[in-house]
Amino acid sequence: MSATLIDGKAISQQIKDELKEKCLELKDKGIEVTLAVILVGSDPASQVYVRNKKRACEYIGYNSLSYELPEDTTMEKLLGIIDELNNRSDVDGILVQMPLPKHMDEKKVINAIRPDKDVDGFHPMNVGALVVGDKGFVSCTPAGVIQLLKRGLPDYDISGKECVIVGRSNIVGKPMSLLMLRENATVTVAHSRTSNLKEVCKRADIIIAAVGKAGVITKDHVKPGAVVIDVGINRGDDGKLCGDVKFDEVSEIAHAITPVPGGVGPMTIAMLMNNCYEAALSHKLGE
Ligand code: GUN
């Protein structure tokens, strides 16, 4: 392997440690940070994510309120809990773990969260703020990718680079494109209907793969010397976690690459914790 490995685990730890310090400073001023985490149903992956989010709160020194609701919870019940949390002055952030059970309307749930407590950055108000360049919460995974690039490659200048994002989801692809635009990259968003994916990707100085399919980005998609960020978390045929990028072959030609696991994954939680801190500053210090 010749590429520089961008260590998401180490960078996320660094961010959490910075927040731990800042949380202590808030405590000295009598301010506590509180995140409410809501899980509906018993999807095993969601249970792991929620547990990790609560653990991160504990590590940094935030309070976490946990709501674990049965699969057959009604929309009414969930919206009632959100309403109560919206109105609690001690609660800074509200997170509803996705996906929700099929009988629930995810959009309606996201819209019910007060935008200033929407630490996931999913509310249309926060997405709109990102589009026009206003202050607001940014979706955690794409925000984490920006931190990986800045902290993992401190001498690398994103400005002016060709960036190809593969994937156009509301959670990753779309906000990622706006964040890279904010960093002055030239941005292309490719997706499942892109007809000449290899050629499009080959133009990129920076490829961000957020497809959700194991190994779709091969060495034939990558210009030698490109920076490759792998957002995918998939189970390979061998049952092991793997990304959207064929790591073994791409790491031979890339300038830098993120591993899976240990790349983008840990950054999502670190950025969530950062959004909670920002929420508390704005609610409790008016900053
Ligand atoms: N499901 C997958 N990723 C996320 C995330 O970032 N936040 C929430 N709430 N649910 C998710």
Tab-separated table of C-alpha atoms and ligand atoms in Angstrom:
chain	number	residue	atom	x	y	z
A	1	MET	CA	0.000	0.000	0.000
A	2	SER	CA	1.376	3.396	-0.929
A	3	ALA	CA	-1.513	5.651	0.094
A	4	THR	CA	-1.620	7.639	3.320
A	5	LEU	CA	-4.190	6.066	5.630
A	6	ILE	CA	-6.595	8.624	7.089
A	7	ASP	CA	-7.309	7.394	10.617
A	8	GLY	CA	-10.920	8.243	11.469
A	9	LYS	CA	-10.729	6.517	14.803
A	10	ALA	CA	-7.849	8.719	15.959
A	11	ILE	CA	-9.374	11.918	14.548
A	12	SER	CA	-12.758	11.220	16.129
A	13	GLN	CA	-11.019	10.546	19.450
A	14	GLN	CA	-9.229	13.890	19.146
A	15	ILE	CA	-12.560	15.680	18.536
A	16	LYS	CA	-14.227	13.891	21.463
A	17	ASP	CA	-11.326	14.830	23.732
A	18	GLU	CA	-11.603	18.474	22.672
A	19	LEU	CA	-15.330	18.361	23.463
A	20	LYS	CA	-14.654	16.723	26.821
A	21	GLU	CA	-12.491	19.719	27.748
A	22	LYS	CA	-15.080	22.196	26.521
A	23	CYS	CA	-17.824	20.322	28.368
A	24	LEU	CA	-15.866	20.723	31.622
A	25	GLU	CA	-15.596	24.469	30.968
A	26	LEU	CA	-19.383	24.620	30.481
A	27	LYS	CA	-19.897	22.715	33.727
A	28	ASP	CA	-17.816	25.346	35.511
A	29	LYS	CA	-20.388	27.861	34.287
A	30	GLY	CA	-23.191	25.620	35.562
A	31	ILE	CA	-24.228	24.471	32.098
A	32	GLU	CA	-24.948	20.866	31.174
A	33	VAL	CA	-25.411	19.413	27.706
A	34	THR	CA	-28.289	16.971	27.208
A	35	LEU	CA	-29.072	14.748	24.216
A	36	ALA	CA	-32.312	12.764	23.948
A	37	VAL	CA	-31.977	9.586	21.881
A	38	ILE	CA	-35.085	7.828	20.592
A	39	LEU	CA	-35.032	4.316	19.164
A	40	VAL	CA	-38.190	2.680	17.829
A	41	GLY	CA	-38.091	-1.085	17.337
A	42	SER	CA	-35.212	-3.508	17.698
A	43	ASP	CA	-33.148	-3.296	14.521
A	44	PRO	CA	-29.761	-4.695	15.646
A	45	ALA	CA	-27.657	-2.182	13.684
A	46	SER	CA	-29.699	0.721	15.079
A	47	GLN	CA	-29.301	-0.673	18.597
A	48	VAL	CA	-25.517	-0.655	18.153
A	49	TYR	CA	-25.524	2.925	16.799
A	50	VAL	CA	-27.714	4.163	19.649
A	51	ARG	CA	-25.559	2.439	22.254
A	52	ASN	CA	-22.450	4.050	20.762
A	53	LYS	CA	-24.087	7.486	20.781
A	54	LYS	CA	-25.024	7.121	24.448
A	55	ARG	CA	-21.492	5.917	25.258
A	56	ALA	CA	-19.996	8.934	23.506
A	57	CYS	CA	-22.242	11.233	25.611
A	58	GLU	CA	-21.032	9.509	28.742
A	59	TYR	CA	-17.377	9.803	27.681
A	60	ILE	CA	-17.616	13.521	26.960
A	61	GLY	CA	-19.761	14.315	29.989
A	62	TYR	CA	-23.147	15.030	28.402
A	63	ASN	CA	-26.403	13.778	29.852
A	64	SER	CA	-28.278	11.376	27.628
A	65	LEU	CA	-31.972	10.590	27.872
A	66	SER	CA	-32.895	7.296	26.313
A	67	TYR	CA	-36.279	6.355	24.840
A	68	GLU	CA	-36.498	2.771	23.632
A	69	LEU	CA	-39.948	2.243	22.172
A	70	PRO	CA	-41.546	-0.944	20.862
A	71	GLU	CA	-41.860	-1.619	17.115
A	72	ASP	CA	-45.643	-1.039	17.186
A	73	THR	CA	-45.397	2.461	18.713
A	74	THR	CA	-47.882	4.829	17.050
A	75	MET	CA	-46.930	8.035	15.264
A	76	GLU	CA	-49.070	9.881	17.783
A	77	LYS	CA	-47.069	8.509	20.685
A	78	LEU	CA	-43.718	9.318	19.046
A	79	LEU	CA	-44.824	12.829	18.067
A	80	GLY	CA	-46.017	13.332	21.639
A	81	ILE	CA	-42.577	12.469	23.022
A	82	ILE	CA	-40.878	14.763	20.497
A	83	ASP	CA	-43.246	17.575	21.459
A	84	GLU	CA	-42.413	17.108	25.126
A	85	LEU	CA	-38.654	17.118	24.388
A	86	ASN	CA	-39.025	20.170	22.123
A	87	ASN	CA	-40.470	22.029	25.111
A	88	ARG	CA	-37.973	20.909	27.745
A	89	SER	CA	-35.417	23.615	28.408
A	90	ASP	CA	-32.833	21.132	29.696
A	91	VAL	CA	-32.806	19.166	26.398
A	92	ASP	CA	-30.399	20.514	23.760
A	93	GLY	CA	-30.566	17.832	21.089
A	94	ILE	CA	-33.160	15.311	19.923
A	95	LEU	CA	-32.118	12.345	17.833
A	96	VAL	CA	-34.545	9.830	16.362
A	97	GLN	CA	-32.579	6.859	15.069
A	98	MET	CA	-33.419	5.997	11.436
A	99	PRO	CA	-34.799	3.943	9.810
A	100	LEU	CA	-38.167	3.972	11.548
A	101	PRO	CA	-40.605	1.048	11.303
A	102	LYS	CA	-42.561	0.967	8.028
A	103	HIS	CA	-45.823	2.253	9.486
A	104	MET	CA	-44.152	5.510	10.476
A	105	ASP	CA	-43.678	8.600	8.347
A	106	GLU	CA	-39.993	9.581	8.668
A	107	LYS	CA	-40.474	12.976	7.041
A	108	LYS	CA	-43.247	13.884	9.447
A	109	VAL	CA	-41.058	12.840	12.386
A	110	ILE	CA	-38.071	14.883	11.179
A	111	ASN	CA	-40.303	17.895	10.602
A	112	ALA	CA	-41.641	17.621	14.161
A	113	ILE	CA	-38.208	18.140	15.751
A	114	ARG	CA	-37.454	21.745	16.584
A	115	PRO	CA	-34.762	22.831	14.088
A	116	ASP	CA	-32.592	24.228	16.901
A	117	LYS	CA	-32.602	20.767	18.557
A	118	ASP	CA	-32.181	18.813	15.305
A	119	VAL	CA	-28.581	17.755	15.963
A	120	ASP	CA	-28.770	15.270	13.053
A	121	GLY	CA	-29.227	18.193	10.647
A	122	PHE	CA	-32.100	16.437	8.887
A	123	HIS	CA	-34.812	19.117	9.260
A	124	PRO	CA	-35.555	20.964	5.993
A	125	MET	CA	-34.806	24.236	7.788
A	126	ASN	CA	-31.249	23.075	8.541
A	127	VAL	CA	-30.814	21.639	5.049
A	128	GLY	CA	-32.036	24.956	3.610
A	129	ALA	CA	-29.597	26.868	5.831
A	130	LEU	CA	-26.769	24.767	4.410
A	131	VAL	CA	-27.904	25.515	0.848
A	132	VAL	CA	-27.884	29.287	1.329
A	133	GLY	CA	-24.841	29.327	3.639
A	134	ASP	CA	-26.622	30.253	6.878
A	135	LYS	CA	-25.804	28.903	10.333
A	136	GLY	CA	-27.505	25.608	11.140
A	137	PHE	CA	-26.854	21.977	11.969
A	138	VAL	CA	-25.084	19.993	9.266
A	139	SER	CA	-25.683	16.275	8.742
A	140	CYS	CA	-23.030	14.474	10.795
A	141	THR	CA	-21.491	12.060	8.282
A	142	PRO	CA	-20.687	14.651	5.597
A	143	ALA	CA	-19.487	17.084	8.280
A	144	GLY	CA	-17.211	14.269	9.492
A	145	VAL	CA	-15.770	13.796	6.001
A	146	ILE	CA	-14.740	17.461	5.912
A	147	GLN	CA	-12.972	17.049	9.280
A	148	LEU	CA	-11.222	13.892	8.017
A	149	LEU	CA	-9.881	15.816	5.037
A	150	LYS	CA	-8.817	18.843	7.080
A	151	ARG	CA	-7.312	17.050	10.060
A	152	GLY	CA	-6.124	13.912	8.253
A	153	LEU	CA	-4.443	15.816	5.421
A	154	PRO	CA	-3.528	19.193	6.977
A	155	ASP	CA	-1.387	20.275	4.015
A	156	TYR	CA	-3.980	19.351	1.411
A	157	ASP	CA	-5.989	22.227	-0.086
A	158	ILE	CA	-9.544	21.274	-1.101
A	159	SER	CA	-10.089	24.600	-2.854
A	160	GLY	CA	-10.155	24.277	-6.649
A	161	LYS	CA	-10.074	20.463	-6.638
A	162	GLU	CA	-12.361	18.244	-8.739
A	163	CYS	CA	-14.545	16.337	-6.308
A	164	VAL	CA	-16.815	13.498	-7.405
A	165	ILE	CA	-19.402	12.315	-4.896
A	166	VAL	CA	-20.989	8.962	-5.716
A	167	GLY	CA	-24.449	8.829	-4.139
A	168	ARG	CA	-27.208	11.405	-3.751
A	169	SER	CA	-28.935	10.558	-0.470
A	170	ASN	CA	-30.426	13.273	1.723
A	171	ILE	CA	-28.199	12.198	4.619
A	172	VAL	CA	-24.845	12.001	2.812
A	173	GLY	CA	-24.574	12.724	-0.931
A	174	LYS	CA	-26.597	15.921	-1.155
A	175	PRO	CA	-25.237	17.691	1.968
A	176	MET	CA	-21.735	16.437	1.081
A	177	SER	CA	-21.956	18.204	-2.273
A	178	LEU	CA	-22.927	21.472	-0.558
A	179	LEU	CA	-20.110	21.206	1.994
A	180	MET	CA	-17.511	20.543	-0.708
A	181	LEU	CA	-18.879	23.487	-2.653
A	182	ARG	CA	-18.459	25.599	0.488
A	183	GLU	CA	-14.808	24.459	0.530
A	184	ASN	CA	-14.493	25.754	-3.067
A	185	ALA	CA	-14.180	22.339	-4.726
A	186	THR	CA	-15.637	21.777	-8.186
A	187	VAL	CA	-18.359	19.269	-7.408
A	188	THR	CA	-19.961	16.485	-9.436
A	189	VAL	CA	-22.639	14.227	-7.937
A	190	ALA	CA	-22.792	10.819	-9.613
A	191	HIS	CA	-25.488	8.244	-8.824
A	192	SER	CA	-27.089	4.988	-9.873
A	193	ARG	CA	-28.239	6.442	-13.214
A	194	THR	CA	-24.876	7.965	-14.117
A	195	SER	CA	-24.059	6.313	-17.434
A	196	ASN	CA	-20.263	6.615	-17.499
A	197	LEU	CA	-19.336	6.284	-13.828
A	198	LYS	CA	-15.735	5.172	-14.429
A	199	GLU	CA	-14.921	8.156	-16.622
A	200	VAL	CA	-16.648	10.594	-14.278
A	201	CYS	CA	-14.790	9.209	-11.247
A	202	LYS	CA	-11.449	9.194	-13.088
A	203	ARG	CA	-11.652	12.983	-13.369
A	204	ALA	CA	-11.704	13.343	-9.594
A	205	ASP	CA	-8.943	14.649	-7.351
A	206	ILE	CA	-11.225	13.659	-4.467
A	207	ILE	CA	-13.707	10.767	-4.657
A	208	ILE	CA	-16.320	10.405	-1.923
A	209	ALA	CA	-18.075	7.061	-2.221
A	210	ALA	CA	-21.484	6.910	-0.545
A	211	VAL	CA	-23.276	4.225	-2.511
A	212	GLY	CA	-23.924	1.490	0.036
A	213	LYS	CA	-22.682	-1.375	-2.130
A	214	ALA	CA	-19.502	-3.312	-1.436
A	215	GLY	CA	-16.568	-2.732	-3.770
A	216	VAL	CA	-18.260	-0.640	-6.501
A	217	ILE	CA	-15.288	1.728	-6.688
A	218	THR	CA	-12.304	-0.110	-8.177
A	219	LYS	CA	-8.845	1.004	-9.286
A	220	ASP	CA	-10.368	1.645	-12.724
A	221	HIS	CA	-12.447	4.456	-11.194
A	222	VAL	CA	-9.520	6.206	-9.526
A	223	LYS	CA	-6.962	8.617	-10.958
A	224	PRO	CA	-3.520	7.869	-9.512
A	225	GLY	CA	-2.839	10.327	-6.691
A	226	ALA	CA	-6.512	10.942	-5.880
A	227	VAL	CA	-7.867	11.179	-2.332
A	228	VAL	CA	-10.499	8.488	-1.700
A	229	ILE	CA	-13.063	8.761	1.095
A	230	ASP	CA	-15.190	5.666	1.662
A	231	VAL	CA	-18.505	6.333	3.403
A	232	GLY	CA	-19.898	2.836	2.755
A	233	ILE	CA	-20.484	0.383	5.570
A	234	ASN	CA	-21.385	-2.977	4.015
A	235	ARG	CA	-21.121	-6.643	4.932
A	236	GLY	CA	-18.933	-8.497	2.463
A	237	ASP	CA	-19.547	-12.119	1.365
A	238	ASP	CA	-17.196	-13.184	4.177
A	239	GLY	CA	-19.427	-11.386	6.729
A	240	LYS	CA	-16.762	-8.752	7.438
A	241	LEU	CA	-17.443	-5.010	7.337
A	242	CYS	CA	-16.278	-3.407	4.125
A	243	GLY	CA	-16.707	-0.149	2.267
A	244	ASP	CA	-17.833	0.867	-1.213
A	245	VAL	CA	-14.190	0.990	-2.327
A	246	LYS	CA	-11.977	-1.989	-3.181
A	247	PHE	CA	-9.428	-0.971	-0.579
A	248	ASP	CA	-6.578	-3.361	-1.497
A	249	GLU	CA	-6.286	-2.253	-5.106
A	250	VAL	CA	-7.244	1.427	-4.696
A	251	SER	CA	-4.788	1.975	-1.824
A	252	GLU	CA	-1.982	1.058	-4.261
A	253	ILE	CA	-2.648	4.101	-6.455
A	254	ALA	CA	-4.413	6.689	-4.257
A	255	HIS	CA	-2.627	9.543	-2.483
A	256	ALA	CA	-4.753	8.974	0.625
A	257	ILE	CA	-7.623	6.701	1.599
A	258	THR	CA	-9.945	5.999	4.533
A	259	PRO	CA	-10.316	2.430	5.826
A	260	VAL	CA	-13.592	0.657	6.681
A	261	PRO	CA	-14.018	0.207	9.579
A	262	GLY	CA	-12.096	3.033	11.266
A	263	GLY	CA	-12.540	5.765	8.661
A	264	VAL	CA	-15.726	7.781	8.236
A	265	GLY	CA	-17.792	5.666	10.675
A	266	PRO	CA	-16.402	6.982	13.979
A	267	MET	CA	-16.555	10.553	12.656
A	268	THR	CA	-20.358	10.561	12.465
A	269	ILE	CA	-20.684	10.248	16.231
A	270	ALA	CA	-17.919	12.793	16.887
A	271	MET	CA	-19.761	15.340	14.733
A	272	LEU	CA	-23.065	14.535	16.434
A	273	MET	CA	-21.369	15.299	19.743
A	274	ASN	CA	-20.092	18.563	18.281
A	275	ASN	CA	-23.600	19.520	17.157
A	276	CYS	CA	-24.884	18.840	20.696
A	277	TYR	CA	-22.246	21.171	22.110
A	278	GLU	CA	-23.204	23.886	19.616
A	279	ALA	CA	-26.880	23.389	20.503
A	280	ALA	CA	-26.151	23.853	24.218
A	281	LEU	CA	-24.096	26.995	23.558
A	282	SER	CA	-26.941	28.500	21.606
A	283	HIS	CA	-29.695	27.437	24.040
A	284	LYS	CA	-27.938	28.122	27.302
A	285	LEU	CA	-25.438	30.887	26.508
A	286	GLY	CA	-27.211	32.538	23.576
A	287	GLU	CA	-24.120	32.075	21.384
B	1	GUN	N1	-29.388	6.139	10.619
B	1	GUN	C1	-28.254	6.025	9.889
B	1	GUN	N2	-27.475	7.111	10.067
B	1	GUN	C2	-28.127	7.918	10.909
B	1	GUN	C3	-27.821	9.185	11.482
B	1	GUN	O1	-26.797	9.813	11.224
B	1	GUN	N3	-28.749	9.665	12.347
B	1	GUN	C4	-29.902	9.025	12.621
B	1	GUN	N4	-30.763	9.603	13.449
B	1	GUN	N5	-30.218	7.862	12.108
B	1	GUN	C5	-29.328	7.308	11.260
